[in-house]
CSV table of C-alpha atoms in Angstrom, one decimal:
chain,number,residue,atom,x,y,z
R,1,UNK,CA,-18.3,49.8,31.3
R,2,UNK,CA,-16.8,52.4,33.8
R,3,UNK,CA,-16.9,54.0,37.5
R,4,UNK,CA,-15.5,56.6,39.8
R,5,UNK,CA,-12.0,55.2,41.3
R,6,UNK,CA,-10.6,58.2,43.5
R,7,UNK,CA,-10.7,61.9,41.8
R,8,UNK,CA,-11.2,60.4,38.3
R,9,UNK,CA,-13.9,58.1,36.2
R,10,UNK,CA,-12.1,55.4,35.4
R,11,UNK,CA,-12.3,52.0,32.6
R,12,UNK,CA,-13.0,48.8,34.6
R,13,UNK,CA,-13.7,46.6,31.4
R,14,UNK,CA,-14.4,46.0,27.9
R,15,UNK,CA,-15.6,44.5,25.3
R,16,UNK,CA,-12.8,43.1,22.6
R,17,UNK,CA,-13.8,45.8,20.0
R,18,UNK,CA,-12.7,48.4,22.4
R,19,UNK,CA,-9.9,46.2,23.4
R,20,UNK,CA,-8.8,45.6,20.0
R,21,UNK,CA,-8.7,49.6,19.9
R,22,UNK,CA,-5.9,49.9,22.6
R,23,UNK,CA,-8.7,50.3,25.2
R,24,UNK,CA,-7.9,48.5,28.6
R,25,UNK,CA,-9.3,48.1,32.2
R,26,UNK,CA,-7.5,51.1,34.5
R,27,UNK,CA,-7.4,53.5,31.9
R,28,UNK,CA,-9.0,57.1,32.8
R,29,UNK,CA,-12.1,57.6,30.5
R,30,UNK,CA,-10.8,61.0,29.3
R,31,UNK,CA,-7.9,59.1,27.9
R,32,UNK,CA,-9.8,56.4,26.5
R,33,UNK,CA,-12.1,59.3,24.7
R,34,UNK,CA,-9.0,61.2,23.6
R,35,UNK,CA,-7.6,58.2,21.8
R,36,UNK,CA,-11.2,56.5,20.4
R,37,UNK,CA,-13.5,59.4,20.6
R,38,UNK,CA,-16.6,57.4,19.5
R,39,UNK,CA,-15.9,55.2,23.4
R,40,UNK,CA,-19.6,54.3,24.2
R,41,UNK,CA,-19.2,54.9,28.0
R,42,UNK,CA,-21.7,52.8,30.4
R,43,UNK,CA,-21.1,53.5,33.8
R,44,UNK,CA,-20.9,50.0,36.1
R,45,UNK,CA,-24.0,48.4,38.0
R,46,UNK,CA,-22.3,45.9,40.2
R,47,UNK,CA,-25.8,45.0,41.7
R,48,UNK,CA,-26.8,44.2,38.4
R,49,UNK,CA,-23.8,42.7,36.7
R,50,UNK,CA,-24.1,40.3,39.7
R,51,UNK,CA,-27.4,38.9,39.3
R,52,UNK,CA,-26.7,38.4,35.9
R,53,UNK,CA,-23.8,35.9,37.2
R,54,UNK,CA,-26.3,34.2,39.4
R,55,UNK,CA,-28.7,33.6,36.6
R,56,UNK,CA,-26.1,32.9,34.3
R,57,UNK,CA,-24.5,30.7,37.3
R,58,UNK,CA,-28.0,29.1,37.5
R,59,UNK,CA,-28.4,28.2,34.2
R,60,UNK,CA,-25.2,26.9,33.6
R,61,UNK,CA,-26.2,24.2,36.0
R,62,UNK,CA,-27.5,22.4,33.1
R,63,UNK,CA,-23.9,21.1,31.8
R,64,UNK,CA,-23.1,20.5,36.4
R,65,UNK,CA,-24.7,20.1,39.2
R,66,UNK,CA,-22.0,21.7,40.9
R,67,UNK,CA,-21.6,25.2,39.9
R,68,UNK,CA,-19.9,28.0,42.1
R,69,UNK,CA,-18.9,32.2,41.2
R,70,UNK,CA,-15.6,33.0,40.9
R,71,UNK,CA,-14.8,36.5,42.0
R,72,UNK,CA,-17.4,39.4,40.2
R,73,UNK,CA,-17.0,37.9,36.9
R,74,UNK,CA,-16.2,34.3,36.8
R,75,UNK,CA,-18.1,30.7,37.8
R,76,UNK,CA,-16.5,27.1,37.7
R,77,UNK,CA,-18.1,24.1,37.1
R,78,UNK,CA,-17.3,20.6,38.8
R,79,UNK,CA,-17.8,18.4,35.1
R,80,UNK,CA,-16.7,15.7,36.7
R,81,UNK,CA,-19.1,12.4,35.2
R,82,UNK,CA,-20.9,14.9,33.3
R,83,UNK,CA,-19.0,15.7,29.7
R,84,UNK,CA,-19.9,11.7,29.1
R,85,UNK,CA,-24.0,13.4,28.1
R,86,UNK,CA,-22.6,15.2,25.9
R,87,UNK,CA,-20.3,12.8,23.7
R,88,UNK,CA,-17.3,14.4,24.7
R,89,UNK,CA,-15.3,17.7,26.5
R,90,UNK,CA,-15.1,19.1,23.0
R,91,UNK,CA,-18.5,19.0,22.7
R,92,UNK,CA,-19.7,20.3,25.4
R,93,UNK,CA,-17.9,23.2,24.7
R,94,UNK,CA,-19.4,23.3,21.9
R,95,UNK,CA,-22.8,23.6,23.1
R,96,UNK,CA,-21.5,26.2,25.4
R,97,UNK,CA,-20.2,28.5,23.1
R,98,UNK,CA,-23.4,28.2,20.7
R,99,UNK,CA,-25.8,29.5,23.7
R,100,UNK,CA,-23.3,31.4,24.6
R,101,UNK,CA,-23.0,33.4,21.6
R,102,UNK,CA,-26.7,33.4,21.4
R,103,UNK,CA,-27.1,35.4,24.7
R,104,UNK,CA,-24.6,38.0,22.8
R,105,UNK,CA,-21.6,37.2,25.8
R,106,UNK,CA,-18.1,37.3,25.3
R,107,UNK,CA,-16.1,34.5,27.8
R,108,UNK,CA,-12.7,32.5,28.3
R,109,UNK,CA,-13.3,28.5,28.8
R,110,UNK,CA,-10.5,26.3,29.6
R,111,UNK,CA,-11.4,22.4,30.6
R,112,UNK,CA,-8.5,21.2,33.5
R,113,UNK,CA,-7.9,18.3,35.9
R,114,UNK,CA,-7.6,21.1,38.9
R,115,UNK,CA,-9.6,24.3,39.5
R,116,UNK,CA,-6.4,26.4,39.9
R,117,UNK,CA,-5.2,24.8,35.9
R,118,UNK,CA,-8.5,25.7,34.7
R,119,UNK,CA,-8.7,29.1,36.2
R,120,UNK,CA,-5.2,30.1,34.9
R,121,UNK,CA,-5.7,29.2,31.3
R,122,UNK,CA,-9.1,30.4,31.4
R,123,UNK,CA,-8.2,34.2,32.2
R,124,UNK,CA,-4.7,34.0,31.4
R,125,UNK,CA,-4.1,30.9,28.4
R,126,UNK,CA,-3.7,32.5,24.3
R,127,UNK,CA,-3.7,28.8,23.2
R,128,UNK,CA,-6.5,28.1,20.5
R,129,UNK,CA,-7.0,24.4,22.5
R,130,UNK,CA,-9.1,25.4,25.8
R,131,UNK,CA,-9.1,21.7,27.0
R,132,UNK,CA,-5.8,21.3,28.9
R,133,UNK,CA,-5.0,17.3,28.7
R,134,UNK,CA,-4.9,15.3,31.5
R,135,UNK,CA,-1.8,15.3,34.1
R,136,UNK,CA,-0.1,18.1,31.5
R,137,UNK,CA,-1.3,21.6,34.0
R,138,UNK,CA,2.1,22.1,34.5
R,139,UNK,CA,3.6,22.7,30.7
R,140,UNK,CA,-0.1,24.2,30.7
R,141,UNK,CA,0.9,27.1,32.4
R,142,UNK,CA,4.5,27.8,32.5
R,143,UNK,CA,4.4,30.5,30.4
R,144,UNK,CA,1.6,31.7,31.9
R,145,UNK,CA,2.8,34.7,34.3
R,146,UNK,CA,2.4,34.4,38.5
R,147,UNK,CA,-1.4,36.2,38.6
R,148,UNK,CA,-2.4,32.7,36.5
R,149,UNK,CA,-2.3,31.2,40.7
R,150,UNK,CA,-4.9,33.4,42.0
R,151,UNK,CA,-2.4,34.9,43.9
R,152,UNK,CA,-2.9,38.4,45.7
R,153,UNK,CA,-1.3,41.5,43.8
R,154,UNK,CA,1.4,42.7,46.1
R,155,UNK,CA,2.7,39.1,45.9
R,156,UNK,CA,2.4,39.2,42.1
R,157,UNK,CA,4.2,42.4,42.0
R,158,UNK,CA,7.1,41.1,44.5
R,159,UNK,CA,8.1,38.5,41.9
R,160,UNK,CA,7.7,40.2,38.5
R,161,UNK,CA,10.5,42.7,40.3
R,162,UNK,CA,12.7,39.9,40.9
R,163,UNK,CA,12.4,38.0,37.6
R,164,UNK,CA,9.6,35.7,37.8
R,165,UNK,CA,7.6,36.5,34.6
R,166,UNK,CA,6.3,32.8,34.9
R,167,UNK,CA,5.2,30.2,36.5
R,168,UNK,CA,7.7,27.8,34.9
R,169,UNK,CA,10.2,30.3,36.5
R,170,UNK,CA,8.6,29.8,40.4
R,171,UNK,CA,8.8,25.6,39.5
R,172,UNK,CA,12.5,25.5,39.2
R,173,UNK,CA,13.7,27.2,42.3
R,174,UNK,CA,13.8,25.4,45.8
R,175,UNK,CA,10.5,25.2,47.6
R,176,UNK,CA,11.8,25.7,51.1
R,177,UNK,CA,13.5,29.2,49.7
R,178,UNK,CA,10.0,29.9,47.8
R,179,UNK,CA,8.0,29.6,51.1
R,180,UNK,CA,10.6,31.0,53.7
R,181,UNK,CA,10.6,34.5,50.7
R,182,UNK,CA,7.2,34.4,49.9
R,183,UNK,CA,5.4,32.7,53.1
R,184,UNK,CA,3.0,29.4,51.9
R,185,UNK,CA,0.2,31.0,50.5
R,186,UNK,CA,2.8,31.3,47.6
R,187,UNK,CA,2.9,27.2,47.5
R,188,UNK,CA,-0.4,26.4,48.6
R,189,UNK,CA,-1.7,27.7,45.0
R,190,UNK,CA,0.4,26.4,43.2
R,191,UNK,CA,0.2,22.8,44.5
R,192,UNK,CA,-3.1,22.7,43.9
R,193,UNK,CA,-3.0,24.1,40.4
R,194,UNK,CA,0.1,20.9,39.8
R,195,UNK,CA,-2.7,18.8,41.5
R,196,UNK,CA,-0.2,18.4,44.7
R,197,UNK,CA,-3.1,19.1,46.5
R,198,UNK,CA,-7.0,19.0,46.4
R,199,UNK,CA,-9.1,22.7,46.1
R,200,UNK,CA,-12.5,22.0,47.4
R,201,UNK,CA,-15.0,23.8,45.1
R,202,UNK,CA,-18.1,25.2,47.3
R,203,UNK,CA,-21.5,25.2,45.1
R,204,UNK,CA,-23.8,27.5,44.9
R,205,UNK,CA,-26.6,24.4,45.2
R,206,UNK,CA,-26.3,21.8,47.7
R,207,UNK,CA,-25.2,19.0,45.0
R,208,UNK,CA,-28.0,16.1,44.4
R,209,UNK,CA,-27.2,13.0,45.2
R,210,UNK,CA,-29.0,12.0,42.1
R,211,UNK,CA,-30.4,13.5,39.0
R,212,UNK,CA,-31.5,12.3,35.5
R,213,UNK,CA,-31.5,15.2,32.7
R,214,UNK,CA,-33.1,15.5,29.0
R,215,UNK,CA,-32.5,17.4,26.3
R,216,UNK,CA,-35.2,18.4,23.6
R,217,UNK,CA,-34.1,18.4,19.8
R,218,UNK,CA,-36.4,21.4,19.5
R,219,UNK,CA,-37.8,23.6,22.5
R,220,UNK,CA,-41.1,22.2,24.2
R,221,UNK,CA,-44.1,25.1,25.4
R,222,UNK,CA,-47.1,23.1,25.7
R,223,UNK,CA,-48.2,21.5,29.2
R,224,UNK,CA,-48.8,18.7,27.9
R,225,UNK,CA,-45.4,18.1,26.8
R,226,UNK,CA,-44.0,19.3,29.8
R,227,UNK,CA,-46.1,16.5,31.4
R,228,UNK,CA,-45.0,14.3,28.9
R,229,UNK,CA,-40.8,15.2,30.1
R,230,UNK,CA,-41.6,15.3,33.1
R,231,UNK,CA,-43.6,11.5,33.7
R,232,UNK,CA,-40.4,10.0,31.4
R,233,UNK,CA,-37.8,11.7,34.3
R,234,UNK,CA,-39.5,10.7,37.3
R,235,UNK,CA,-39.5,6.3,35.4
R,236,UNK,CA,-36.1,7.0,34.6
R,237,UNK,CA,-34.5,8.6,38.1
R,238,UNK,CA,-37.3,5.8,40.1
R,239,UNK,CA,-36.1,2.5,37.8
R,240,UNK,CA,-32.7,3.8,38.7
R,241,UNK,CA,-32.5,3.7,42.1
R,242,UNK,CA,-34.9,1.2,42.9
R,243,UNK,CA,-32.5,-2.1,42.9
R,244,UNK,CA,-31.0,0.7,45.4
R,245,UNK,CA,-34.1,0.0,47.5
R,246,UNK,CA,-33.7,4.1,49.0
R,247,UNK,CA,-35.6,7.0,47.8
R,248,UNK,CA,-34.9,10.5,47.7
R,249,UNK,CA,-37.6,13.1,49.7
R,250,UNK,CA,-36.3,16.4,48.3
R,251,UNK,CA,-36.9,16.7,44.5
R,252,UNK,CA,-35.4,19.7,42.4
R,253,UNK,CA,-37.2,19.9,39.0
R,254,UNK,CA,-35.4,22.4,37.0
R,255,UNK,CA,-36.2,23.4,33.8
R,256,UNK,CA,-34.3,25.1,31.3
R,257,UNK,CA,-35.8,28.4,29.1
R,258,UNK,CA,-34.4,29.0,25.2
R,259,UNK,CA,-33.6,32.0,26.6
R,260,UNK,CA,-30.7,30.9,29.2
R,261,UNK,CA,-33.2,31.7,32.2
R,262,UNK,CA,-33.7,28.5,34.5
R,263,UNK,CA,-37.1,27.5,36.4
R,264,UNK,CA,-37.4,25.4,39.4
R,265,UNK,CA,-40.0,23.6,40.7
R,266,UNK,CA,-39.2,21.4,44.4
R,267,UNK,CA,-41.5,19.2,45.9
R,268,UNK,CA,-41.2,16.9,49.4
R,269,UNK,CA,-42.3,13.8,50.9
R,270,UNK,CA,-42.8,12.9,54.3
R,271,UNK,CA,-40.6,9.5,53.6
R,272,UNK,CA,-38.6,8.2,50.4
R,273,UNK,CA,-41.2,7.6,47.8
R,274,UNK,CA,-40.6,6.1,43.9
R,275,UNK,CA,-43.9,5.7,43.4
R,276,UNK,CA,-43.5,7.9,39.9
R,277,UNK,CA,-47.7,8.9,39.9
R,278,UNK,CA,-47.7,10.0,43.6
R,279,UNK,CA,-44.5,12.3,42.7
R,280,UNK,CA,-45.9,13.2,39.5
R,281,UNK,CA,-48.9,14.6,41.7
R,282,UNK,CA,-47.4,16.2,44.2
R,283,UNK,CA,-45.5,18.2,40.9
R,284,UNK,CA,-48.7,18.6,39.2
R,285,UNK,CA,-50.2,20.7,41.3
R,286,UNK,CA,-47.4,23.4,40.4
R,287,UNK,CA,-46.7,23.1,36.9
R,288,UNK,CA,-48.5,26.0,36.4
R,289,UNK,CA,-46.5,28.5,38.1
R,290,UNK,CA,-43.7,26.8,35.2
R,291,UNK,CA,-43.6,29.7,32.1
R,292,UNK,CA,-42.4,28.5,29.3
R,293,UNK,CA,-42.2,31.5,26.6
R,294,UNK,CA,-39.8,30.5,23.8
R,295,UNK,CA,-39.6,26.9,25.0
R,296,UNK,CA,-37.9,24.7,27.6
R,297,UNK,CA,-35.0,23.4,25.3
R,298,UNK,CA,-33.3,21.0,29.1
R,299,UNK,CA,-35.2,19.4,31.7
R,300,UNK,CA,-33.0,17.5,35.1
R,301,UNK,CA,-34.4,16.6,38.2
R,302,UNK,CA,-32.8,15.4,40.9
R,303,UNK,CA,-33.0,13.9,44.2
R,304,UNK,CA,-32.1,15.0,47.8
R,305,UNK,CA,-32.1,13.5,50.9
R,306,UNK,CA,-32.0,9.5,50.7
R,307,UNK,CA,-33.8,7.4,52.4
R,308,UNK,CA,-33.7,3.4,52.6
R,309,UNK,CA,-37.2,3.2,51.7
R,310,UNK,CA,-40.1,1.4,53.6
R,311,UNK,CA,-42.9,-0.9,53.2
R,312,UNK,CA,-46.2,-1.7,54.3
R,313,UNK,CA,-45.4,-5.2,54.0
R,314,UNK,CA,-42.0,-5.2,57.2
R,315,UNK,CA,-45.0,-2.4,59.2
R,316,UNK,CA,-46.2,-5.0,61.7
R,317,UNK,CA,-47.7,-1.9,64.6
R,318,UNK,CA,-51.0,-0.6,63.4
R,319,UNK,CA,-49.3,2.6,64.0
R,320,UNK,CA,-46.6,1.8,61.5
R,321,UNK,CA,-49.4,1.6,59.1
R,322,UNK,CA,-51.4,4.4,59.0
R,323,UNK,CA,-48.3,6.2,59.1
R,324,UNK,CA,-47.7,4.5,55.8
R,325,UNK,CA,-51.1,4.6,54.4
R,326,UNK,CA,-50.9,9.1,55.3
R,327,UNK,CA,-48.3,9.7,53.2
R,328,UNK,CA,-49.5,10.9,50.7
R,329,UNK,CA,-52.2,13.1,52.4
R,330,UNK,CA,-49.1,14.4,53.6
R,331,UNK,CA,-47.1,15.0,50.8
R,332,UNK,CA,-50.0,16.7,48.8
R,333,UNK,CA,-50.4,18.6,52.2
R,334,UNK,CA,-46.6,20.2,52.7
R,335,UNK,CA,-46.4,20.6,49.3
R,336,UNK,CA,-49.8,22.8,48.7
R,337,UNK,CA,-49.2,24.5,52.0
R,338,UNK,CA,-45.8,24.6,53.1
R,339,UNK,CA,-43.4,22.5,54.4
R,340,UNK,CA,-43.7,24.3,58.1
R,341,UNK,CA,-46.9,24.6,58.1
R,342,UNK,CA,-47.6,20.3,58.6
R,343,UNK,CA,-46.4,18.9,61.4
R,344,UNK,CA,-47.1,17.2,64.6
R,345,UNK,CA,-46.7,18.4,68.4
R,346,UNK,CA,-45.0,15.7,70.7
R,347,UNK,CA,-44.4,16.1,74.7
R,348,UNK,CA,-41.1,16.2,76.6
R,349,UNK,CA,-39.9,15.4,79.8
R,350,UNK,CA,-40.5,19.5,81.2
R,351,UNK,CA,-43.1,20.8,83.5
R,352,UNK,CA,-42.2,24.1,81.3
R,353,UNK,CA,-45.1,24.7,79.3
R,354,UNK,CA,-43.2,26.3,76.4
R,355,UNK,CA,-40.4,23.8,77.1
R,356,UNK,CA,-43.1,20.5,77.1
R,357,UNK,CA,-43.6,20.3,73.7
R,358,UNK,CA,-41.4,20.2,70.3
R,359,UNK,CA,-42.3,20.0,66.6
R,360,UNK,CA,-41.8,17.2,64.5
R,361,UNK,CA,-41.9,15.9,60.7
R,362,UNK,CA,-45.4,14.2,60.6
R,363,UNK,CA,-44.1,10.5,60.1
R,364,UNK,CA,-41.0,11.0,62.0
R,365,UNK,CA,-40.1,8.1,65.2
R,366,UNK,CA,-40.1,9.0,68.5
R,367,UNK,CA,-39.5,7.2,71.7
R,368,UNK,CA,-42.9,6.5,73.9
R,369,UNK,CA,-42.6,8.7,76.6
R,370,UNK,CA,-44.8,7.8,79.8
R,371,UNK,CA,-45.0,11.0,81.0
R,372,UNK,CA,-46.8,12.1,84.0
R,373,UNK,CA,-50.7,13.7,82.9
R,374,UNK,CA,-50.5,17.0,83.6
R,375,UNK,CA,-52.7,19.9,85.0
R,376,UNK,CA,-55.3,21.0,82.8
R,377,UNK,CA,-53.9,23.7,79.7
R,378,UNK,CA,-55.0,26.5,77.5
R,379,UNK,CA,-55.3,24.9,73.8
R,380,UNK,CA,-53.4,27.5,72.6
R,381,UNK,CA,-50.3,29.1,73.9
R,382,UNK,CA,-48.4,32.1,72.6
R,383,UNK,CA,-45.5,31.4,70.9
R,384,UNK,CA,-43.9,34.1,74.0
R,385,UNK,CA,-45.3,34.4,77.5
R,386,UNK,CA,-46.9,38.5,77.5
R,387,UNK,CA,-46.3,41.2,80.2
R,388,UNK,CA,-49.5,42.4,81.7
R,389,UNK,CA,-50.7,44.5,84.7
R,390,UNK,CA,-52.8,42.6,87.6
R,391,UNK,CA,-54.0,43.7,90.4
R,392,UNK,CA,-54.5,41.1,93.1
R,393,UNK,CA,-56.1,41.7,97.1
R,394,UNK,CA,-53.4,39.4,98.0
R,395,UNK,CA,-49.2,38.0,97.4
R,396,UNK,CA,-51.0,34.5,96.7
R,397,UNK,CA,-54.5,35.8,95.7
R,398,UNK,CA,-55.5,35.8,91.9
R,399,UNK,CA,-56.2,39.1,90.3
R,400,UNK,CA,-59.1,41.0,90.5
R,401,UNK,CA,-58.1,42.0,87.4
R,402,UNK,CA,-55.4,42.9,84.1
R,403,UNK,CA,-54.6,44.7,81.4
R,404,UNK,CA,-52.9,42.8,78.4
R,405,UNK,CA,-53.2,44.9,74.9
R,406,UNK,CA,-54.4,47.5,76.5
R,407,UNK,CA,-57.8,46.3,77.3
R,408,UNK,CA,-58.8,45.5,80.9
R,409,UNK,CA,-60.0,42.2,81.3
R,410,UNK,CA,-61.9,42.1,84.9
R,411,UNK,CA,-61.7,38.5,86.7
R,412,UNK,CA,-65.5,36.8,87.8
R,413,UNK,CA,-63.4,33.3,88.4
R,414,UNK,CA,-60.3,31.8,89.3
R,415,UNK,CA,-58.4,28.8,89.9
R,416,UNK,CA,-54.8,28.4,91.0
R,417,UNK,CA,-52.7,28.6,91.8
R,418,UNK,CA,-50.3,25.6,90.1
R,419,UNK,CA,-46.9,26.2,91.2
R,420,UNK,CA,-44.2,24.9,88.7
R,421,UNK,CA,-40.8,25.6,89.9
R,422,UNK,CA,-37.5,26.5,87.1
R,423,UNK,CA,-35.5,23.6,86.0
R,424,UNK,CA,-32.6,24.2,87.8
R,425,UNK,CA,-30.2,21.5,86.4
R,426,UNK,CA,-30.7,22.8,82.8
R,427,UNK,CA,-27.9,25.5,81.5
R,428,UNK,CA,-29.8,28.9,82.8
R,429,UNK,CA,-32.6,26.9,84.6
R,430,UNK,CA,-30.6,28.2,87.6
R,431,UNK,CA,-31.7,31.7,86.8
R,432,UNK,CA,-35.4,31.5,86.2
R,433,UNK,CA,-37.9,32.5,88.4
R,434,UNK,CA,-41.0,29.8,90.2
R,435,UNK,CA,-44.4,30.3,88.4
R,436,UNK,CA,-47.4,30.6,89.9
R,437,UNK,CA,-50.0,29.7,86.7
R,438,UNK,CA,-53.4,30.5,87.3
R,439,UNK,CA,-56.9,29.8,85.0
R,440,UNK,CA,-59.6,32.8,85.3
R,441,UNK,CA,-62.0,33.9,83.5
R,442,UNK,CA,-62.8,37.2,82.9
R,443,UNK,CA,-66.5,39.3,83.1
R,444,UNK,CA,-67.2,38.5,79.1
R,445,UNK,CA,-66.8,34.7,79.8
R,446,UNK,CA,-63.1,34.3,78.5
R,447,UNK,CA,-61.2,32.0,80.0
R,448,UNK,CA,-57.2,32.8,79.9
R,449,UNK,CA,-53.5,31.2,81.9
R,450,UNK,CA,-52.1,33.7,83.7
R,451,UNK,CA,-48.8,33.3,85.1
R,452,UNK,CA,-46.6,35.4,88.4
R,453,UNK,CA,-43.1,35.2,88.2
R,454,UNK,CA,-41.1,35.3,91.6
R,455,UNK,CA,-42.5,35.0,95.2
R,456,UNK,CA,-43.4,38.1,96.9
R,457,UNK,CA,-40.7,37.0,100.0
R,458,UNK,CA,-37.3,37.0,97.6
R,459,UNK,CA,-38.7,39.3,95.1
R,460,UNK,CA,-39.9,43.0,95.9
R,461,UNK,CA,-42.0,43.4,92.6
R,462,UNK,CA,-43.2,39.9,91.0
R,463,UNK,CA,-44.4,40.2,87.0
R,464,UNK,CA,-47.6,38.8,85.6
R,465,UNK,CA,-47.6,37.6,82.4
R,466,UNK,CA,-50.3,35.8,80.0
R,467,UNK,CA,-49.8,32.1,78.4
R,468,UNK,CA,-52.1,31.5,76.7
R,469,UNK,CA,-56.3,30.7,76.1
R,470,UNK,CA,-58.6,28.5,76.2
R,471,UNK,CA,-61.3,27.8,74.3
């Protein structure tokens, strides 16, 4: 792969065959062709490479839910607590190697106690064993160059000039002198690699709070097999969580296809549920979105947003029982229409119309407000008040006509004004204007809710706005 670097075309990446012929990144393409005339040079496509790396990262979640992209050509996986699913780390790496060879990818891998040690061993290690024994990070990194500590290029060059060509050379020097000469960044990277300082992986996807997985002896392609696998995964997950009296409100089904593509389905529930049949029905409506092609070789069911379970027996109030009965319906509507499409509206303690209500999840608990009943309000408010051109005979009268969205409306009847003062005690409220609202009906019988912002005595030219419609 080659890309333009300054005024020359430069090699950015080589495969093992090209490396064996002496080609390496940084070499000019002209020199490479002079050295190996039959070399095949392809243009570098960073966007395509990033997309492929993202797809590979998505696929590697079959080994661990905690996967992060490392630069433009690497991945980091936190496999703590995952290797036992394969029997050992060695068997997990063997499975990874089998798949990577099938995909036609050349790669290097290492397993270590720390992110820094694994990164350095994978990119600079020369040993045949990719697994660094527990607690042996220092020995594994000793003969590697300072670049293996993820240090800036300028710092690495400076260390090389001073004869510090191995990490072992850094470990023998006084820490205070190193920090004083090269800064704390060098010591931080060294301590992270040697497990003296914690380092946190930032995964691409939110880590699941619970999950179960299933690997298949043969890839499955039939819908009946997918349904059966999902049923078993739901049963295993709900049975494992039932003793803890908690359940997830979000469930992700990840299906790993034989060609390396990962397909996902997500469902949500209004309340935490361990009803496997109900959860299956929610997934069932989306299973047609899956395309097995050559088949799924593994499936994983992950739960997020854990919540304590509530039972109908504990809900003594009638309202609680009704909400409990509505939960399955709300779940089906939310998963079919979208989570943001299903909500309920709650009144708030505010006289300003756009602040008087707020959206809440359908079954969210909220305090009961004894808020005074407001005057007549339209059934539909605009997302934001829209300016209009209005003509009123005298300042405090309703308009006799107005133009909204380029259409002229002549007013036949009007009621008002209803004065709403700004909420001066809220941030920004002191700069708001007094509003005088009018309910008006035009010559065609359409009813609108208008308001005038500002007073003629204090505002040279009060402005008019459309805020809602009746009926």
